[in-house]
Short mmCIF file of C-alpha atoms and ligand atoms in Angstrom, two decimals:
data_model
loop_
_atom_site.label_atom_id
_atom_site.label_comp_id
_atom_site.label_asym_id
_atom_site.label_seq_id
_atom_site.Cartn_x
_atom_site.Cartn_y
_atom_site.Cartn_z
CA MET A 1 48.37 -94.27 -161.58
CA ILE A 2 44.54 -94.33 -161.48
CA PRO A 3 43.38 -90.87 -162.57
CA ARG A 4 41.29 -88.93 -159.80
CA THR A 5 38.58 -88.20 -162.05
CA VAL A 6 37.01 -90.72 -164.26
CA PRO A 7 34.18 -90.50 -166.73
CA THR A 8 31.09 -91.78 -165.24
CA TRP A 9 30.45 -94.82 -167.56
CA GLN A 10 34.17 -96.13 -166.11
CA ILE A 11 32.82 -95.75 -162.25
CA LYS A 12 32.99 -99.46 -161.24
CA SER A 13 30.18 -100.46 -158.61
CA TRP A 14 31.78 -101.17 -155.32
CA GLN A 15 31.45 -104.97 -155.54
CA GLU A 16 33.32 -105.06 -158.71
CA GLU A 17 36.00 -102.82 -156.92
CA LEU A 18 36.06 -105.23 -154.06
CA LYS A 19 37.10 -108.16 -156.87
CA GLN A 20 40.31 -106.22 -158.03
CA LEU A 21 41.70 -105.55 -154.50
CA ILE A 22 45.63 -105.31 -154.40
CA GLN A 23 46.90 -108.59 -152.59
CA ASN A 24 50.12 -108.88 -154.21
CA PRO A 25 53.24 -107.10 -152.73
CA LYS A 26 55.14 -107.25 -156.17
CA THR A 27 52.43 -105.52 -157.59
CA LEU A 28 52.10 -102.94 -155.01
CA ILE A 29 55.76 -102.31 -154.94
CA ASP A 30 56.34 -102.26 -158.82
CA ARG A 31 53.16 -99.91 -159.43
CA LEU A 32 54.87 -97.49 -156.52
CA GLN A 33 58.23 -97.67 -158.28
CA LEU A 34 59.82 -98.61 -155.04
CA ASP A 35 62.96 -100.15 -154.64
CA ARG A 36 63.23 -104.14 -154.83
CA GLU A 37 64.41 -104.36 -151.13
CA TRP A 38 61.24 -104.07 -149.90
CA LEU A 39 59.70 -106.96 -151.64
CA GLU A 40 61.16 -109.64 -150.08
CA PRO A 41 60.65 -108.70 -145.97
CA ALA A 42 56.95 -107.67 -147.77
CA GLU A 43 56.17 -111.23 -148.99
CA LYS A 44 57.50 -112.91 -145.63
CA ALA A 45 55.33 -110.60 -143.33
CA ALA A 46 52.31 -111.05 -145.84
CA ARG A 47 52.49 -114.75 -145.37
CA HIS A 48 51.03 -113.97 -141.66
CA PHE A 49 48.69 -111.56 -142.23
CA PRO A 50 48.15 -110.82 -146.33
CA LEU A 51 48.32 -107.80 -148.00
CA ARG A 52 45.40 -106.24 -149.07
CA LEU A 53 43.80 -102.61 -150.35
CA THR A 54 41.59 -101.15 -152.57
CA GLU A 55 42.46 -99.10 -155.82
CA SER A 56 40.95 -96.26 -154.09
CA TYR A 57 43.00 -96.26 -151.34
CA PHE A 58 45.88 -96.67 -153.50
CA SER A 59 45.18 -93.69 -155.41
CA ARG A 60 46.03 -91.64 -152.42
CA ILE A 61 49.41 -92.92 -151.81
CA ARG A 62 52.40 -91.09 -153.53
CA PRO A 63 54.47 -92.96 -155.70
CA GLY A 64 58.29 -93.51 -155.09
CA ASP A 65 58.03 -93.02 -151.31
CA PRO A 66 58.53 -95.44 -149.03
CA HIS A 67 57.53 -93.79 -145.98
CA ASP A 68 54.18 -92.20 -147.33
CA PRO A 69 52.10 -92.50 -144.34
CA LEU A 70 49.40 -94.42 -146.30
CA LEU A 71 51.32 -96.99 -147.57
CA ARG A 72 52.77 -97.33 -144.33
CA GLN A 73 49.66 -98.17 -143.09
CA VAL A 74 49.28 -101.18 -145.40
CA LEU A 75 52.82 -102.43 -146.55
CA PRO A 76 54.04 -105.75 -144.91
CA LEU A 77 57.29 -105.03 -143.39
CA GLY A 78 60.23 -107.25 -141.73
CA GLU A 79 59.75 -105.68 -138.30
CA GLU A 80 56.27 -107.08 -137.93
CA LEU A 81 58.05 -110.67 -137.49
CA GLU A 82 60.32 -109.48 -134.56
CA ALA A 83 58.99 -110.57 -131.37
CA ALA A 84 58.19 -107.91 -128.88
CA PRO A 85 57.64 -108.54 -125.10
CA GLY A 86 53.97 -107.45 -123.97
CA TYR A 87 52.61 -107.82 -127.30
CA ASP A 88 50.58 -110.93 -128.05
CA LYS A 89 47.85 -112.31 -129.99
CA ASP A 90 44.63 -111.06 -128.35
CA PRO A 91 45.89 -108.22 -126.74
CA LEU A 92 42.46 -106.99 -125.20
CA ASP A 93 41.41 -110.72 -124.07
CA GLU A 94 38.26 -110.34 -125.98
CA SER A 95 37.82 -114.37 -126.24
CA ARG A 96 36.84 -113.57 -122.21
CA PHE A 97 33.92 -111.49 -123.52
CA ASN A 98 32.61 -113.61 -126.10
CA PRO A 99 29.45 -114.93 -124.54
CA VAL A 100 27.89 -116.42 -127.67
CA PRO A 101 29.83 -116.53 -131.09
CA GLY A 102 30.03 -113.32 -132.88
CA LEU A 103 29.20 -111.22 -129.91
CA VAL A 104 31.45 -109.07 -127.81
CA HIS A 105 29.77 -107.53 -124.46
CA LYS A 106 32.36 -105.52 -122.50
CA TYR A 107 30.73 -102.48 -122.03
CA ARG A 108 27.68 -102.59 -120.04
CA SER A 109 25.08 -100.66 -122.23
CA ARG A 110 26.39 -101.73 -125.53
CA VAL A 111 27.66 -104.84 -127.52
CA LEU A 112 29.31 -105.18 -130.23
CA LEU A 113 28.61 -107.82 -133.11
CA ILE A 114 31.29 -109.13 -135.12
CA ALA A 115 29.09 -108.85 -138.15
CA ALA A 116 31.43 -109.53 -141.01
CA THR A 117 34.68 -111.24 -141.16
CA GLN A 118 36.29 -109.51 -143.94
CA CYS A 119 37.99 -105.97 -144.57
CA ALA A 120 38.65 -104.44 -148.16
CA ILE A 121 42.09 -103.60 -146.35
CA ASN A 122 44.40 -105.06 -143.99
CA CYS A 123 45.83 -102.34 -141.68
CA ARG A 124 49.17 -103.58 -140.37
CA TYR A 125 48.37 -102.41 -136.82
CA CYS A 126 44.74 -104.17 -136.70
CA PHE A 127 44.65 -105.57 -132.93
CA ARG A 128 42.13 -108.01 -134.62
CA ARG A 129 45.33 -109.23 -137.18
CA HIS A 130 45.17 -112.57 -135.25
CA PHE A 131 41.49 -112.88 -134.40
CA PRO A 132 40.12 -116.54 -134.65
CA TYR A 133 37.32 -114.99 -137.40
CA GLU A 134 36.85 -118.74 -138.73
CA ASP A 135 35.06 -119.33 -135.39
CA ASN A 136 33.22 -116.20 -135.56
CA GLN A 137 31.59 -116.34 -139.25
CA LEU A 138 27.95 -116.58 -138.13
CA SER A 139 25.36 -118.92 -139.89
CA ARG A 140 21.74 -117.80 -139.39
CA PRO A 141 21.38 -119.85 -136.54
CA GLU A 142 24.03 -118.17 -134.63
CA TRP A 143 22.59 -114.88 -135.90
CA GLN A 144 19.53 -115.68 -134.02
CA ALA A 145 21.79 -116.55 -131.16
CA ALA A 146 23.37 -113.37 -130.96
CA LEU A 147 20.44 -111.37 -131.17
CA ASP A 148 18.63 -113.56 -128.38
CA TYR A 149 21.47 -112.70 -126.39
CA VAL A 150 20.78 -109.11 -127.03
CA ARG A 151 17.02 -109.38 -126.34
CA GLN A 152 17.79 -110.81 -123.09
CA ALA A 153 19.85 -108.07 -122.01
CA PRO A 154 17.72 -105.04 -120.96
CA GLU A 155 20.56 -103.04 -119.84
CA VAL A 156 22.02 -102.93 -123.67
CA ASN A 157 20.54 -100.08 -125.42
CA GLU A 158 22.94 -99.56 -128.30
CA VAL A 159 24.39 -102.65 -130.98
CA ILE A 160 27.57 -101.90 -132.54
CA LEU A 161 28.29 -103.75 -136.02
CA SER A 162 32.06 -104.19 -136.18
CA GLY A 163 34.07 -106.92 -137.73
CA GLY A 164 36.03 -107.37 -139.79
CA ASP A 165 34.08 -104.39 -141.61
CA PRO A 166 30.16 -104.59 -141.38
CA LEU A 167 29.89 -103.03 -144.61
CA SER A 168 31.45 -105.89 -146.17
CA LEU A 169 27.90 -107.24 -146.05
CA GLY A 170 25.62 -106.58 -148.79
CA ASP A 171 22.82 -104.37 -148.39
CA LYS A 172 19.98 -107.01 -148.32
CA HIS A 173 21.81 -108.78 -145.51
CA LEU A 174 22.53 -105.51 -143.61
CA ALA A 175 18.67 -104.54 -144.11
CA TRP A 176 17.85 -107.42 -142.60
CA LEU A 177 20.08 -107.42 -139.53
CA VAL A 178 18.89 -103.60 -138.84
CA GLN A 179 15.54 -104.67 -138.92
CA GLN A 180 16.01 -107.37 -136.46
CA ILE A 181 18.04 -105.00 -134.25
CA ALA A 182 15.20 -102.16 -134.28
CA ASP A 183 12.70 -105.27 -133.52
CA ILE A 184 14.17 -105.33 -129.92
CA THR A 185 12.58 -102.46 -127.99
CA HIS A 186 15.20 -101.47 -125.34
CA ILE A 187 17.87 -100.82 -128.42
CA LYS A 188 17.80 -97.08 -129.00
CA ARG A 189 20.95 -96.77 -131.26
CA LEU A 190 22.24 -98.42 -133.87
CA ARG A 191 26.48 -97.85 -134.61
CA ILE A 192 28.65 -98.94 -137.32
CA HIS A 193 32.30 -99.23 -136.98
CA SER A 194 33.65 -99.11 -140.53
CA ARG A 195 36.77 -98.22 -142.76
CA TYR A 196 34.80 -98.24 -146.20
CA PRO A 197 33.81 -94.59 -146.35
CA VAL A 198 38.03 -94.13 -146.14
CA ILE A 199 39.01 -96.95 -148.39
CA LEU A 200 36.31 -97.40 -150.56
CA PRO A 201 33.70 -94.57 -150.71
CA THR A 202 31.77 -95.79 -153.55
CA ARG A 203 30.38 -98.37 -151.19
CA ILE A 204 28.66 -95.31 -149.47
CA THR A 205 25.61 -95.06 -151.60
CA ASP A 206 21.79 -94.56 -151.13
CA GLU A 207 21.18 -97.79 -151.04
CA LEU A 208 23.57 -98.25 -148.14
CA VAL A 209 21.75 -95.44 -146.19
CA GLY A 210 18.18 -97.26 -146.67
CA ALA A 211 19.45 -100.45 -145.56
CA VAL A 212 21.09 -98.98 -142.27
CA SER A 213 18.31 -96.47 -141.38
CA HIS A 214 15.10 -97.25 -139.21
CA PRO A 215 12.43 -94.83 -137.74
CA ARG A 216 13.27 -96.30 -134.41
CA LEU A 217 16.77 -96.01 -134.02
CA ARG A 218 19.31 -93.27 -134.29
CA THR A 219 22.34 -94.66 -136.68
CA VAL A 220 26.00 -93.54 -136.10
CA MET A 221 28.85 -94.16 -138.34
CA VAL A 222 32.37 -94.29 -136.72
CA MET A 223 34.62 -94.13 -139.75
CA HIS A 224 38.32 -94.74 -139.10
CA CYS A 225 40.65 -92.28 -140.45
CA ASN A 226 44.11 -91.75 -139.57
CA HIS A 227 45.68 -89.07 -141.86
CA PRO A 228 44.56 -86.04 -143.31
CA GLN A 229 45.92 -87.34 -146.99
CA GLU A 230 43.22 -90.16 -146.54
CA ILE A 231 40.80 -87.53 -146.95
CA ASP A 232 39.76 -86.77 -150.98
CA GLU A 233 36.71 -85.27 -152.60
CA GLU A 234 35.32 -89.19 -153.08
CA VAL A 235 35.39 -89.70 -149.25
CA GLY A 236 34.11 -86.29 -148.89
CA ARG A 237 30.86 -87.29 -151.16
CA GLY A 238 30.50 -90.53 -149.09
CA VAL A 239 30.20 -88.87 -146.12
CA ALA A 240 27.93 -85.84 -147.49
CA THR A 241 25.78 -88.80 -148.47
CA LEU A 242 25.62 -90.33 -145.03
CA VAL A 243 25.08 -86.86 -143.25
CA ARG A 244 22.34 -86.05 -145.55
CA ALA A 245 20.30 -88.88 -144.58
CA GLY A 246 20.73 -87.78 -141.03
CA ILE A 247 23.21 -90.22 -139.97
CA GLN A 248 25.93 -88.75 -137.32
CA VAL A 249 29.50 -89.34 -138.56
CA LEU A 250 32.15 -89.98 -136.04
CA ASN A 251 35.66 -90.67 -136.48
CA GLN A 252 38.22 -92.60 -134.42
CA SER A 253 42.23 -92.90 -135.37
CA VAL A 254 44.69 -94.78 -133.83
CA LEU A 255 48.26 -93.03 -132.91
CA LEU A 256 50.95 -94.33 -135.12
CA LYS A 257 54.36 -94.03 -135.06
CA LYS A 258 55.65 -92.46 -138.44
CA ILE A 259 52.28 -92.08 -139.55
CA ASN A 260 50.43 -89.29 -137.64
CA ASP A 261 52.28 -88.81 -134.14
CA ASN A 262 52.44 -85.27 -134.76
CA SER A 263 50.48 -82.50 -133.43
CA ARG A 264 50.08 -80.73 -136.80
CA ILE A 265 49.29 -83.48 -138.61
CA LEU A 266 46.57 -84.29 -135.92
CA ALA A 267 45.25 -80.84 -135.82
CA THR A 268 45.07 -80.93 -139.77
CA LEU A 269 43.36 -84.45 -139.62
CA SER A 270 40.60 -83.00 -137.33
CA GLU A 271 39.87 -79.98 -139.37
CA SER A 272 39.74 -81.72 -142.41
CA LEU A 273 37.36 -83.94 -141.19
CA PHE A 274 35.14 -81.39 -139.99
CA ASP A 275 35.20 -79.64 -143.00
CA ILE A 276 33.67 -83.04 -144.54
CA GLY A 277 31.06 -83.10 -141.80
CA VAL A 278 32.70 -85.54 -139.50
CA GLN A 279 33.10 -85.05 -135.76
CA PRO A 280 36.63 -86.47 -134.14
CA TYR A 281 35.74 -88.95 -131.81
CA TYR A 282 38.80 -91.25 -130.33
CA LEU A 283 42.66 -91.15 -130.80
CA HIS A 284 43.49 -94.63 -129.70
CA LEU A 285 46.72 -95.61 -128.23
CA LEU A 286 47.92 -98.59 -130.44
CA ASP A 287 46.86 -101.99 -128.98
CA LYS A 288 49.81 -104.03 -128.17
CA VAL A 289 49.12 -107.03 -130.68
CA GLU A 290 51.82 -109.08 -132.22
CA GLY A 291 53.69 -107.74 -135.15
CA ALA A 292 52.56 -104.06 -134.35
CA ALA A 293 55.25 -102.95 -131.96
CA HIS A 294 56.83 -101.13 -134.41
CA PHE A 295 54.04 -98.61 -134.92
CA ALA A 296 53.82 -98.07 -131.03
CA VAL A 297 54.14 -94.46 -129.70
CA SER A 298 55.54 -94.09 -126.09
CA ASP A 299 52.82 -92.76 -123.32
CA GLU A 300 54.99 -90.01 -122.66
CA ASP A 301 55.35 -88.93 -126.41
CA ALA A 302 52.01 -89.45 -126.78
CA LYS A 303 50.77 -87.06 -123.69
CA THR A 304 52.93 -84.40 -124.80
CA LEU A 305 51.65 -84.59 -128.59
CA TYR A 306 47.94 -84.14 -127.28
CA GLY A 307 48.94 -81.51 -125.07
CA GLU A 308 50.11 -79.67 -128.25
CA LEU A 309 46.75 -80.75 -129.94
CA LEU A 310 44.59 -79.17 -127.24
CA THR A 311 46.53 -75.58 -127.82
CA LEU A 312 46.02 -75.76 -131.87
CA LEU A 313 42.15 -76.79 -132.11
CA PRO A 314 38.71 -75.67 -130.60
CA GLY A 315 37.79 -78.30 -127.66
CA TYR A 316 35.15 -79.58 -129.67
CA LEU A 317 37.69 -80.60 -132.64
CA VAL A 318 40.15 -82.68 -129.93
CA PRO A 319 39.53 -86.49 -130.41
CA LYS A 320 39.43 -88.13 -126.80
CA LEU A 321 42.88 -89.61 -126.17
CA VAL A 322 42.02 -93.34 -124.90
CA ARG A 323 43.81 -96.60 -124.75
CA GLU A 324 41.56 -100.05 -124.20
CA THR A 325 42.52 -101.86 -121.24
CA PRO A 326 41.51 -105.72 -120.84
CA HIS A 327 39.25 -105.52 -118.12
CA GLU A 328 38.04 -102.03 -117.74
CA GLY A 329 34.49 -101.17 -118.36
CA SER A 330 34.84 -98.43 -120.58
CA LYS A 331 38.05 -96.93 -122.73
CA THR A 332 40.39 -95.71 -120.28
CA PRO A 333 41.08 -91.74 -120.99
CA VAL A 334 44.73 -90.82 -120.85
CA SER A 335 45.40 -87.26 -119.61
CA PRO A 336 48.05 -84.92 -121.70
CA ALA A 337 51.44 -84.08 -120.15
C1 LIG B 1 35.54 -99.73 -128.01
C2 LIG B 1 34.46 -100.80 -127.81
C3 LIG B 1 33.12 -100.13 -127.34
C4 LIG B 1 32.63 -98.78 -127.68
O1 LIG B 1 33.18 -98.06 -126.69
P1 LIG B 1 32.43 -96.62 -126.72
O2 LIG B 1 33.32 -96.01 -125.65
O3 LIG B 1 31.17 -96.63 -126.29
O4 LIG B 1 32.80 -96.09 -128.24
C5 LIG B 1 32.13 -101.33 -127.15
N1 LIG B 1 32.67 -102.70 -127.32
C6 LIG B 1 33.56 -103.19 -127.20
C7 LIG B 1 33.98 -104.62 -127.22
C8 LIG B 1 34.84 -101.79 -127.70
O5 LIG B 1 36.01 -102.39 -127.67
S1 LIG B 2 39.91 -101.91 -141.32
FE1 LIG B 2 39.68 -102.20 -139.31
S2 LIG B 2 39.12 -104.36 -138.62
FE2 LIG B 2 39.66 -104.39 -140.73
S3 LIG B 2 42.06 -104.58 -141.07
FE3 LIG B 2 41.41 -102.11 -140.98
S4 LIG B 2 41.74 -101.67 -138.41
FE4 LIG B 2 41.32 -104.09 -138.71
#
């Protein structure tokens, strides 16, 4: 185990941490002292979608517990290889809303830029697990084409950097991109969707804040935390750095079977997020992506659980329960039972 408090001289830069991701199922299983029975399915499933996580995230997994809610988000399982009707490779039909490479324009006032094709973690339920990232790895001219598209779309007032994970880009690249976006006069807000505040909190530095802040834009960070056990002191410190700089921090979660499909866990998650300065935003129903059917919570259970959540929290701490429907103009709200 990595000790939770390390002397300052041992603190690694985020770039160094990225070079030391855990990518070998055997290493993960051995270090967590799990039964060998988990190994073969993990290796098989990892061939389709590799294992990938940071040491930082690893340090929050309890050893010896194959059902740990953080482990279940990253450990490849045999179930991923079972076919499930209704689950496919591009569940949101995103390729239809991909007018130029690297850009998804589905909702009227905001565009999503696939700013980076890498993540520092591979979440097993990820709806982009089959996304053709190779075709969306942008060259400079393609960046320009994506920015031109935004320039010629006056109805767009918000640019969302997504991915992959946009914070996989270095600060210089981000600063360049943010300047380009700020130069487009009809853009008011810059939004960044990232899992880094949770999985590699050392990524959140004053340099990063400088790179993504611009006097002309409101910057919003939507982080992605699914379980209160994902929040530790380091995560709190990273968020504090963003909040201090006037960046609004929101959170979205995915409702995941055997991970957070419990109203008390979700209530604790909202409370813990708020304690560190984060406003709950969305609770998403799972996108039906091939390989993730074992994470699905039925609509009926989701609605019941959401009804309970409403009784446990003040209204401002209840995330909106939504699903993503391929051809709707917004996320679709789901009402409680
Ligand atoms: C979710 C999403 C957005 C942002 O939607 P909000 O409701 O504004 O958070 C924008 N574009 C795409 C393609 C999305 O999937
Ligand atoms: S960080 Fe986000 S985009 Fe990356 S694998 Fe996880 S859910 Fe998918």
